[in-house]
Amino acid sequence: MNELESYIRNIPDFPKPGIQFKDITPLLANPEAFSEAIRRMINPFEQQSITKVLGIEARGFLFAAPIAMHVNAGIVPLRKPGKLPYSIISHTYDLEYGTDTIEMHQDAISGDDRILIVDDLLATGGTVGAAVKLAESTGATIVGIAFLIELEFLNGRKKINGYPVHSLVKF
Ligand code: AMP
């Protein structure tokens, strides 16, 4: 198997001019690369008695589900507004232009849960910062945050200061 980076395809100017979109579908399509990525994303947190994995819509779900099964934890979806059917809690965060919101079912996690937050990619950190706020508002313990990819030049880590952050491929 090659380096994980070689399974990530760069698509210039998608979805709009100036964005270098990191396409992970070649990695997802390769069973060895995908299982290696899952194994390495979990590695630093394996002994942390995780009870819930929070997956961020939508590509985060693809990683959160196999990770949750590996560590014998439940999976909780964090979703865009209007998708979850039951009572929700939400957090709104700033984008370059405007705001965005993520939602979670109000009973999805509780104060005694030990949480791993998972997404495919850390860019500005706005999305994962909101996920942290939602998880913290329940009193749960965040034991770590795992990404496949980190765009280091965007300094997303400063939005999740103080938490153990793990990413596999850095650009
Ligand atoms: P941010 O809130 O800026 O950290 O953005 C993170 C979210 O946006 C993740 O859920 C990513 O899937 C997506 N994202 C941001 N930038 C990119 C990119 N260059 N390529 C692929 N996905 C991206």
Tab-separated table of C-alpha atoms and ligand atoms in Angstrom:
chain	number	residue	atom	x	y	z
A	1	MET	CA	0.000	0.000	0.000
A	2	ASN	CA	1.174	3.544	-0.768
A	3	GLU	CA	1.208	6.518	1.616
A	4	LEU	CA	-2.319	7.603	2.573
A	5	GLU	CA	-1.660	10.971	0.924
A	6	SER	CA	-1.508	9.313	-2.483
A	7	TYR	CA	-5.188	8.291	-2.149
A	8	ILE	CA	-6.319	11.901	-1.668
A	9	ARG	CA	-7.053	13.747	-4.905
A	10	ASN	CA	-6.774	17.528	-5.145
A	11	ILE	CA	-9.545	19.206	-7.147
A	12	PRO	CA	-8.727	22.871	-7.868
A	13	ASP	CA	-11.539	25.435	-7.775
A	14	PHE	CA	-14.202	23.096	-6.350
A	15	PRO	CA	-16.880	23.921	-5.246
A	16	LYS	CA	-15.853	27.503	-6.008
A	17	PRO	CA	-12.821	29.368	-7.373
A	18	GLY	CA	-9.804	29.388	-5.060
A	19	ILE	CA	-10.735	26.250	-3.064
A	20	GLN	CA	-8.406	23.243	-3.330
A	21	PHE	CA	-10.904	20.488	-2.567
A	22	LYS	CA	-9.463	17.342	-1.000
A	23	ASP	CA	-11.328	14.443	-2.602
A	24	ILE	CA	-11.166	11.379	-0.352
A	25	THR	CA	-13.152	9.029	-2.602
A	26	PRO	CA	-10.014	7.196	-3.888
A	27	LEU	CA	-9.094	6.406	-0.268
A	28	LEU	CA	-12.638	5.240	0.535
A	29	ALA	CA	-12.576	2.995	-2.527
A	30	ASN	CA	-9.344	1.217	-1.519
A	31	PRO	CA	-9.954	-1.327	1.260
A	32	GLU	CA	-6.340	-1.379	2.513
A	33	ALA	CA	-6.006	2.414	2.557
A	34	PHE	CA	-9.404	2.910	4.195
A	35	SER	CA	-8.831	0.366	6.966
A	36	GLU	CA	-5.318	1.728	7.565
A	37	ALA	CA	-6.781	5.244	7.889
A	38	ILE	CA	-9.419	4.060	10.385
A	39	ARG	CA	-6.815	2.151	12.428
A	40	ARG	CA	-4.489	5.152	12.585
A	41	MET	CA	-7.252	7.653	13.388
A	42	ILE	CA	-8.224	5.586	16.451
A	43	ASN	CA	-4.700	4.702	17.564
A	44	PRO	CA	-3.963	7.434	20.180
A	45	PHE	CA	-7.457	7.148	21.703
A	46	GLU	CA	-7.944	3.375	21.733
A	47	GLN	CA	-7.431	2.985	25.501
A	48	GLN	CA	-9.598	6.002	26.401
A	49	SER	CA	-12.858	4.101	27.175
A	50	ILE	CA	-14.790	6.061	24.528
A	51	THR	CA	-18.558	5.673	24.886
A	52	LYS	CA	-19.754	7.846	21.968
A	53	VAL	CA	-18.210	8.852	18.649
A	54	LEU	CA	-19.597	12.136	17.287
A	55	GLY	CA	-19.555	12.171	13.482
A	56	ILE	CA	-19.836	15.450	11.585
A	57	GLU	CA	-22.103	15.533	8.487
A	58	ALA	CA	-21.527	14.233	5.917
A	59	ARG	CA	-18.070	12.818	5.179
A	60	GLY	CA	-17.357	12.555	8.900
A	61	PHE	CA	-20.021	9.825	9.121
A	62	LEU	CA	-17.959	7.578	6.820
A	63	PHE	CA	-15.106	7.567	9.352
A	64	ALA	CA	-17.109	7.833	12.585
A	65	ALA	CA	-19.107	4.646	11.953
A	66	PRO	CA	-16.206	2.175	11.549
A	67	ILE	CA	-14.305	3.931	14.369
A	68	ALA	CA	-17.302	3.543	16.698
A	69	MET	CA	-17.520	-0.172	15.932
A	70	HIS	CA	-13.788	-0.628	16.537
A	71	VAL	CA	-13.875	0.979	19.985
A	72	ASN	CA	-17.278	-0.515	20.887
A	73	ALA	CA	-18.909	2.902	21.250
A	74	GLY	CA	-22.168	4.357	19.969
A	75	ILE	CA	-22.237	6.821	17.094
A	76	VAL	CA	-23.982	10.194	17.260
A	77	PRO	CA	-24.659	12.200	14.092
A	78	LEU	CA	-24.093	15.962	14.133
A	79	ARG	CA	-26.246	17.334	11.340
A	80	LYS	CA	-27.082	20.394	9.319
A	81	PRO	CA	-30.270	22.208	10.357
A	82	GLY	CA	-33.647	20.557	9.857
A	83	LYS	CA	-32.426	16.966	9.402
A	84	LEU	CA	-32.897	15.505	12.885
A	85	PRO	CA	-36.453	14.455	13.795
A	86	TYR	CA	-36.434	14.734	17.616
A	87	SER	CA	-35.688	17.571	20.094
A	88	ILE	CA	-32.341	19.165	19.267
A	89	ILE	CA	-29.629	21.358	20.683
A	90	SER	CA	-27.715	23.501	18.223
A	91	HIS	CA	-24.682	25.748	17.878
A	92	THR	CA	-24.231	28.523	15.315
A	93	TYR	CA	-20.768	29.570	14.180
A	94	ASP	CA	-19.252	32.182	11.873
A	95	LEU	CA	-18.128	31.520	8.320
A	96	GLU	CA	-16.111	33.864	6.134
A	97	TYR	CA	-19.472	35.232	4.918
A	98	GLY	CA	-22.464	34.538	7.157
A	99	THR	CA	-23.048	31.755	9.670
A	100	ASP	CA	-23.695	28.030	9.806
A	101	THR	CA	-25.391	25.796	12.372
A	102	ILE	CA	-24.991	22.193	13.473
A	103	GLU	CA	-27.548	20.226	15.462
A	104	MET	CA	-27.563	17.173	17.704
A	105	HIS	CA	-30.399	15.285	19.386
A	106	GLN	CA	-30.801	16.659	22.890
A	107	ASP	CA	-30.622	13.175	24.494
A	108	ALA	CA	-27.786	11.829	22.281
A	109	ILE	CA	-25.047	12.181	24.903
A	110	SER	CA	-24.988	12.717	28.657
A	111	GLY	CA	-22.592	13.999	31.293
A	112	ASP	CA	-20.939	10.621	31.875
A	113	ASP	CA	-20.125	10.015	28.198
A	114	ARG	CA	-16.530	9.980	26.951
A	115	ILE	CA	-16.512	11.507	23.473
A	116	LEU	CA	-14.349	11.180	20.378
A	117	ILE	CA	-15.220	13.761	17.680
A	118	VAL	CA	-14.498	12.653	14.082
A	119	ASP	CA	-14.480	14.471	10.749
A	120	ASP	CA	-12.710	13.949	7.443
A	121	LEU	CA	-10.914	17.292	7.345
A	122	LEU	CA	-9.877	20.176	9.614
A	123	ALA	CA	-9.890	23.485	7.716
A	124	THR	CA	-10.678	26.719	9.635
A	125	GLY	CA	-11.942	24.725	12.643
A	126	GLY	CA	-15.340	26.447	12.700
A	127	THR	CA	-17.301	23.222	12.297
A	128	VAL	CA	-15.398	21.175	14.838
A	129	GLY	CA	-15.371	24.139	17.244
A	130	ALA	CA	-19.168	24.075	17.143
A	131	ALA	CA	-19.154	20.307	17.704
A	132	VAL	CA	-16.976	20.812	20.789
A	133	LYS	CA	-19.387	23.443	22.163
A	134	LEU	CA	-22.357	21.112	21.651
A	135	ALA	CA	-20.626	18.190	23.351
A	136	GLU	CA	-19.408	20.351	26.229
A	137	SER	CA	-22.881	21.786	26.855
A	138	THR	CA	-23.997	18.292	27.956
A	139	GLY	CA	-21.168	17.973	30.514
A	140	ALA	CA	-19.604	15.054	28.608
A	141	THR	CA	-15.819	14.596	28.508
A	142	ILE	CA	-14.121	15.105	25.132
A	143	VAL	CA	-11.217	12.657	25.081
A	144	GLY	CA	-10.049	13.501	21.578
A	145	ILE	CA	-10.689	14.811	18.089
A	146	ALA	CA	-9.591	12.840	14.998
A	147	PHE	CA	-9.305	13.890	11.344
A	148	LEU	CA	-7.995	12.192	8.244
A	149	ILE	CA	-6.715	15.510	6.814
A	150	GLU	CA	-5.549	18.804	8.322
A	151	LEU	CA	-5.036	21.990	6.283
A	152	GLU	CA	-2.375	23.380	8.607
A	153	PHE	CA	-2.102	26.786	6.922
A	154	LEU	CA	-5.673	27.591	8.058
A	155	ASN	CA	-4.736	27.191	11.760
A	156	GLY	CA	-7.949	25.345	12.617
A	157	ARG	CA	-6.323	23.939	15.765
A	158	LYS	CA	-6.584	27.286	17.502
A	159	LYS	CA	-10.385	26.805	17.636
A	160	ILE	CA	-9.959	23.538	19.545
A	161	ASN	CA	-7.132	24.560	21.826
A	162	GLY	CA	-6.514	22.297	24.796
A	163	TYR	CA	-8.038	19.139	23.291
A	164	PRO	CA	-5.991	16.198	22.040
A	165	VAL	CA	-6.146	16.562	18.233
A	166	HIS	CA	-4.908	13.868	15.851
A	167	SER	CA	-4.697	14.115	12.047
A	168	LEU	CA	-3.018	11.752	9.596
A	169	VAL	CA	-2.310	13.752	6.422
A	170	LYS	CA	-1.240	17.394	6.678
A	171	PHE	CA	-1.190	19.921	3.840
B	1	AMP	P1	-13.933	24.123	8.702
B	1	AMP	O1	-15.177	24.356	9.513
B	1	AMP	O2	-13.493	25.341	7.957
B	1	AMP	O3	-12.825	23.493	9.520
B	1	AMP	O4	-14.336	23.115	7.546
B	1	AMP	C1	-14.401	21.760	7.799
B	1	AMP	C2	-15.490	21.073	7.000
B	1	AMP	O5	-15.568	21.536	5.657
B	1	AMP	C3	-15.208	19.592	6.955
B	1	AMP	O6	-16.404	18.915	7.297
B	1	AMP	C4	-14.751	19.318	5.535
B	1	AMP	O7	-15.403	18.183	5.039
B	1	AMP	C5	-15.133	20.555	4.723
B	1	AMP	N1	-13.988	21.151	3.986
B	1	AMP	C6	-13.424	22.365	4.224
B	1	AMP	N2	-12.427	22.631	3.376
B	1	AMP	C7	-12.326	21.549	2.565
B	1	AMP	C8	-11.450	21.195	1.469
B	1	AMP	N3	-10.479	22.014	1.041
B	1	AMP	N4	-11.621	19.982	0.890
B	1	AMP	C9	-12.581	19.147	1.332
B	1	AMP	N5	-13.438	19.415	2.334
B	1	AMP	C10	-13.322	20.606	2.956
